[in-house]
XYZ file of C-alpha atoms in Angstrom:
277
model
C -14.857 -2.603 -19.346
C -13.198 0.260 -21.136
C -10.959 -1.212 -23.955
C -8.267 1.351 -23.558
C -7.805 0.938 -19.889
C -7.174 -2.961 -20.941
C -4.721 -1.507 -23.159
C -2.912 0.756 -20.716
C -2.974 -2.131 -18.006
C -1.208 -4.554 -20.770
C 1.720 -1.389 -20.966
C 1.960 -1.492 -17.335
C 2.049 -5.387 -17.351
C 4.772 -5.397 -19.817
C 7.017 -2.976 -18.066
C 6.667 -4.752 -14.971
C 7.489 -7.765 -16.650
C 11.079 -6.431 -18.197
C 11.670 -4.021 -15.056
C 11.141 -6.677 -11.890
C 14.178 -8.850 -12.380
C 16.658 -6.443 -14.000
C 18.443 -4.090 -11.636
C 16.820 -1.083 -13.125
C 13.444 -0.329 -10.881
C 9.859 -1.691 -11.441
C 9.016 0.729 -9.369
C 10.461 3.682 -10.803
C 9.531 2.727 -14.533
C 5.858 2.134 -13.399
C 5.870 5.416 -11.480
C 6.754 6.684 -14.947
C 4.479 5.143 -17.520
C 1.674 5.714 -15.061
C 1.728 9.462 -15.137
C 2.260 9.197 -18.871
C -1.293 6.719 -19.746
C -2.832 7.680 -16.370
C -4.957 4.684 -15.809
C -8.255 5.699 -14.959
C -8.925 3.669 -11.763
C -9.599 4.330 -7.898
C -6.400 5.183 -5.913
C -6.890 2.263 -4.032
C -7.183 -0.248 -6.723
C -4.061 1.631 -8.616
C -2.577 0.999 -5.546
C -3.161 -2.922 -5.230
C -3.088 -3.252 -9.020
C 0.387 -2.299 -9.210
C 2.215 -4.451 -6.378
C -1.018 -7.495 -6.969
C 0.641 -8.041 -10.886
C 3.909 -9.021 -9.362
C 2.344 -12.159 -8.647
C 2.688 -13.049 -12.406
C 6.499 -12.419 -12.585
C 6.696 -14.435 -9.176
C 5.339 -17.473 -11.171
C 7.765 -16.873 -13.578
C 10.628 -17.725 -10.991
C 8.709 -20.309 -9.649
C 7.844 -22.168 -13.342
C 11.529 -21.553 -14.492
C 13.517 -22.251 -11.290
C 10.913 -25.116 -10.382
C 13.304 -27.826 -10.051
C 16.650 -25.834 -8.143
C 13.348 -24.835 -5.646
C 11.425 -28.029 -5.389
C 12.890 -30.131 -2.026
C 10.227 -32.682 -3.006
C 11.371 -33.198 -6.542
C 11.719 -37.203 -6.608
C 14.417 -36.555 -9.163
C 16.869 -35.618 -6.547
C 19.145 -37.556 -4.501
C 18.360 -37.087 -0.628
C 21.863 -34.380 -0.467
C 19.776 -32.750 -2.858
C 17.061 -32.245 -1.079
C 18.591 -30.778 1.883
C 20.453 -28.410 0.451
C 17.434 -27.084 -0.791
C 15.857 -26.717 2.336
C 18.708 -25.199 3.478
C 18.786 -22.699 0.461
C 14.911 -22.211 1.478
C 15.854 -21.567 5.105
C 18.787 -18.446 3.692
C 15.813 -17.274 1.506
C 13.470 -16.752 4.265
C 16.390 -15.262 7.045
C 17.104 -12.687 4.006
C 13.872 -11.606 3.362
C 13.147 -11.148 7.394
C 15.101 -7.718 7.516
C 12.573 -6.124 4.678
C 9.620 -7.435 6.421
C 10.064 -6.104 9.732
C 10.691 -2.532 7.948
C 8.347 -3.039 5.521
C 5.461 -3.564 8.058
C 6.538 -1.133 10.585
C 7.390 1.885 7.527
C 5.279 0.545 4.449
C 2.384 3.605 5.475
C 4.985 6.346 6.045
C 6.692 5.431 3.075
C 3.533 5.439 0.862
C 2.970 9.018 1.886
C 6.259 10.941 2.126
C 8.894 8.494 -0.815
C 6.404 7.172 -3.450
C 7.580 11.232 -5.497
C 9.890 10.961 -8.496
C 12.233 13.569 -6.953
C 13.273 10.126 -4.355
C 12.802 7.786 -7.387
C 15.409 10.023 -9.867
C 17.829 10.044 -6.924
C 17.923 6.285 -6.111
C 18.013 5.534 -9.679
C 20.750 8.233 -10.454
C 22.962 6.829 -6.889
C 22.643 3.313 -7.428
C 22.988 3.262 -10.875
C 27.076 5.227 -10.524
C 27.710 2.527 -7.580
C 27.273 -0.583 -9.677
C 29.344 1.039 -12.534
C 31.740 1.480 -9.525
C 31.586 -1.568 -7.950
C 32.048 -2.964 -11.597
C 35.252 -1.360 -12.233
C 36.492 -2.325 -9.269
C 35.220 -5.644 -9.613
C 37.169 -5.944 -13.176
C 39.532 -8.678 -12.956
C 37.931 -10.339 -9.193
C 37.216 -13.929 -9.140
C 34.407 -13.992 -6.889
C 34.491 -16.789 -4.042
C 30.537 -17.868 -4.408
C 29.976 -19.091 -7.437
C 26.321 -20.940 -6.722
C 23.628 -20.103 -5.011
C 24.248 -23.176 -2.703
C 27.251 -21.729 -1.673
C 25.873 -18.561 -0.103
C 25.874 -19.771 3.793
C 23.484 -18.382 6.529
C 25.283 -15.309 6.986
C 25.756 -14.166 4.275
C 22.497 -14.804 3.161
C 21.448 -12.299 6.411
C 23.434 -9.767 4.939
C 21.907 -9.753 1.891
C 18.741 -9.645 3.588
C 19.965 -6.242 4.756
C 20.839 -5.001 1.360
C 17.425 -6.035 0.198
C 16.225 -3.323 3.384
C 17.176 -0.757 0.841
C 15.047 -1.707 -1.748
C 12.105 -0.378 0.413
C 13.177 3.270 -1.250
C 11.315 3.837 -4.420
C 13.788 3.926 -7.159
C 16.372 1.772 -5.556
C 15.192 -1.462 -6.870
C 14.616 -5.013 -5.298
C 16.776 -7.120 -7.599
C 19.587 -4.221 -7.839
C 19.818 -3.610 -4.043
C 20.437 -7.632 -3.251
C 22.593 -8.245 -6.659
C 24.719 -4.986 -5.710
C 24.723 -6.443 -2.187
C 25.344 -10.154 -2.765
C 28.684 -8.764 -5.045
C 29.919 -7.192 -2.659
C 29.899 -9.882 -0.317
C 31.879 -11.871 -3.357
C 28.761 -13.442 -4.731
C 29.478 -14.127 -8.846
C 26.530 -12.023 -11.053
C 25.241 -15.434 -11.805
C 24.481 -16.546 -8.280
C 23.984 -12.984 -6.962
C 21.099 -12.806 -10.075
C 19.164 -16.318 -9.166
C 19.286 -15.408 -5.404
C 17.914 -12.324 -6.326
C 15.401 -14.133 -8.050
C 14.879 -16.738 -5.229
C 13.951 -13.766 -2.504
C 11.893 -11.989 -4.807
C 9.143 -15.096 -4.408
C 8.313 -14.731 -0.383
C 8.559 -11.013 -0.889
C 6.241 -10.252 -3.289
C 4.165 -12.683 -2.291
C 3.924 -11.044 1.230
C 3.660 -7.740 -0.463
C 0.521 -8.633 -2.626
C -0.872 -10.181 0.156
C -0.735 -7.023 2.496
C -2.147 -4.759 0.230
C -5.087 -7.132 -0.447
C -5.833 -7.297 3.261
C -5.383 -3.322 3.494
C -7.578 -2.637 0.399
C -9.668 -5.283 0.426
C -11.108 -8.001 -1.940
C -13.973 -6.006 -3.552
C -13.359 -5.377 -7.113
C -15.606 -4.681 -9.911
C -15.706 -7.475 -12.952
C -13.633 -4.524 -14.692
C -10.904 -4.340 -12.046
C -10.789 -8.255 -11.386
C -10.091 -8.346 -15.594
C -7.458 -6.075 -15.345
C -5.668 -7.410 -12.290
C -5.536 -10.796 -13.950
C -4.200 -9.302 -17.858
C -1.407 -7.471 -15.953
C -0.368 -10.538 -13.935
C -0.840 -12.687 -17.543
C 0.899 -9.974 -19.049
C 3.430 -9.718 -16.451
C 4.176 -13.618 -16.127
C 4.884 -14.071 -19.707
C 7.192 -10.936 -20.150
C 9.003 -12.312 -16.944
C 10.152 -15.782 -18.167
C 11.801 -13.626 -21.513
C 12.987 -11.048 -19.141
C 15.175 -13.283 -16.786
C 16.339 -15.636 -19.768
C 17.805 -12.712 -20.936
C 19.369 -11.170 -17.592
C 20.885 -14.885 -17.345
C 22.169 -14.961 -20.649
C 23.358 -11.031 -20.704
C 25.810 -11.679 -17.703
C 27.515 -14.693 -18.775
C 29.201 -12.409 -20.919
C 28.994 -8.839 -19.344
C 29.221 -6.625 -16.635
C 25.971 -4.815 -14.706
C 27.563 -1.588 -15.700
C 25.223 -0.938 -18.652
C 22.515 -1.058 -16.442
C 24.263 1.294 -14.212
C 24.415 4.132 -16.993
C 20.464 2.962 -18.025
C 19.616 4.019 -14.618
C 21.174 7.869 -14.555
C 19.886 8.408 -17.658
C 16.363 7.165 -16.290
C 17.106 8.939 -13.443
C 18.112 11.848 -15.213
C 14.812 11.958 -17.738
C 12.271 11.147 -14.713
C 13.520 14.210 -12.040
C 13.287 16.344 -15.796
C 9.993 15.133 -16.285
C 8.853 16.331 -12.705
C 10.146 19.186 -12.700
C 8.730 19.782 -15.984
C 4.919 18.905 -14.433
C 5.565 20.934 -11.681
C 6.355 24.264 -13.640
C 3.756 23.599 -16.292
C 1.187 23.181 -13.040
C-alpha cells in the first residue's frame, strides 16, 4: 500500500464529504481534484472507488436523520409511524424517475458527459438559476414547510428534477433542492428531502457499479475504498450540520455564485490541458 495514494484517497474522501449534500457538485469537484492528485489506480477501480465512498456520506443521513426515518422507532406514537412510511413511500416514487434513466443511459453517459467542458456548463447554468430563483423567491412564504408535508405528487415531481442530476456537474442535492423550491418547498424541507432521496440512490448507485466491476480488489484497493467512505462519513455529518444551520438564516444564492466561479475555473483548467497537450 503506497502511503501517498492513502493520502490522495483521504483528499478525495474529504471533498466528497463537503460536496455531496451542498448544492455545489460532488461530481464536478471530484472530477477536479482527480486530475489535479491523479490517483494511481485501475480505471475500473477509480471508477467504483468514486461512486462506492458515497456509502459513507449515506450513513451520515442515516445516523443523523435516524429517528425522522425509523417507522419502527418505539418512541413514536402509531400517527408517527405512518407518516413515516408514507414519507418512505414519496422517497422511493421520487427516486423511480432517476433509476429508470439511470439504468437505461448510465453507459452512454459514462462515455460521451463524464468531460469538464459538460461539468463547467452545468455548474455555470445551475448555479445563475438558483441565484434567480432566489431573487425571485425574496419575500415568498413557501407553502411546505416539513418534509411531511410534501404529498405524493409532489414528491414525483421532484423525482423528475432529481432526473437532471444524471448530468455531470448538475448536482444531486442542487437539482431536487432547486426543484422542491420551485414547487414551494421551504430550503429547510427542500434540504432534508434532498437528504432523504440521496439514501436509496446512492445506495443503488454503489451497488451497480459493484455488480458491473466486480468484487475483486487487492488488500490495497479494499483499504482505500473503506478510508474514503470513513473519510467521507465523518466529513458528511459536519457538512449537513452546517447546510442546516447556513439556511436558517440565508439564501442558496451564495452557492449559486460558488458554482460559476467553479464553473468558470474548471472549463479554464481544460482548456488549459488541452492546449498544453
Amino acid at each position: 500500500m503506497d502511503m501517498i495514494e492513502l493520502l490522495k484517497v483521504l483528499v478525495l474522501g474529504i471533498v466528497e464529504g463537503f460536496t455531496e449534500w451542498l448544492p455545489i457538485s460532488s461530481t464536478g469537484h471530484m472530477i477536479l481534484v482527480d486530475e489535479l492528485i491523479h490517483l494511481n489506480v485501475t480505471e475500473d477501480f477509480k471508477n467504483v472507488f468514486l461512486v462506492v465512498i458515497q456509502l459513507g456520506a449515506i450513513l451520515a443521513v442515516v445516523m443523523l436523520y435516524f429517528h425522522k426515518l425509523n417507522p419502527f422507532d418505539p418512541g413514536k406514537s402509531a400517527g408517527a409511524r405512518r407518516a413515516t412510511v408514507h414519507l418512505w413511500i414519496k422517497i422511493v416514487i421520487a427516486c423511480i424517475p432517476a433509476a429508470v434513466f439511470g439504468l437505461l443511459l448510465d453507459d452512454w453517459m459514462e462515455a460521451h458527459l463524464y468531460n469538464g467542458y459538460v461539468v463547467s456548463a452545468a455548474l455555470i447554468v445551475y448555479g445563475i438559476l438558483f441565484i434567480m430563483l432566489e431573487n425571485r423567491n425574496q419575500y415568498t412564504e413557501f407553502p411546505i414547510q416539513r418534509v411531511t408535508q410534501i404529498s405524493y405528487q409532489t414528491a414525483l415531481y421532484i423525482g423528475m428534477f432529481q432526473v437532471l442530476s444524471l448530468i455531470p456537474g448538475t448536482s444531486r442535492s442542487g437539482s431536487t433542492i432547486l426543484g422542491a423550491m420551485i414547487l414551494g418547498c421551504s430550503r429547510g424541507a427542500a434540504a432534508e428531502f434532498s437528504f432523504f432521496l440521496g439514501v436509496p440512490v446512492m445506495f443503488g448507485a454503489s451497488f451497480l457499479k459493484l455488480v458491473k466491476y466486480g468484487f475483486h480488489f487487492t488488500g490495497a484497493e479494499l483499504i482505500y475504498l473503506l478510508a474514503g467512505m470513513v473519510i467521507a462519513f465523518v466529513v458528511s455529518v459536519y457538512s449537513i450540520k452546517f447546510l442546516m444551520g447556513y439556511i436558517k438564516r440565508n439564501d442558496f444564492k451564495f452557492f449559486g455564485y460558488y458554482r460559476i466561479v467553479l464553473g468558470v475555473i474548471v472549463i479554464a483548467y481544460f482548456t488549459v490541458t488541452a492546449l498544453l497537450a
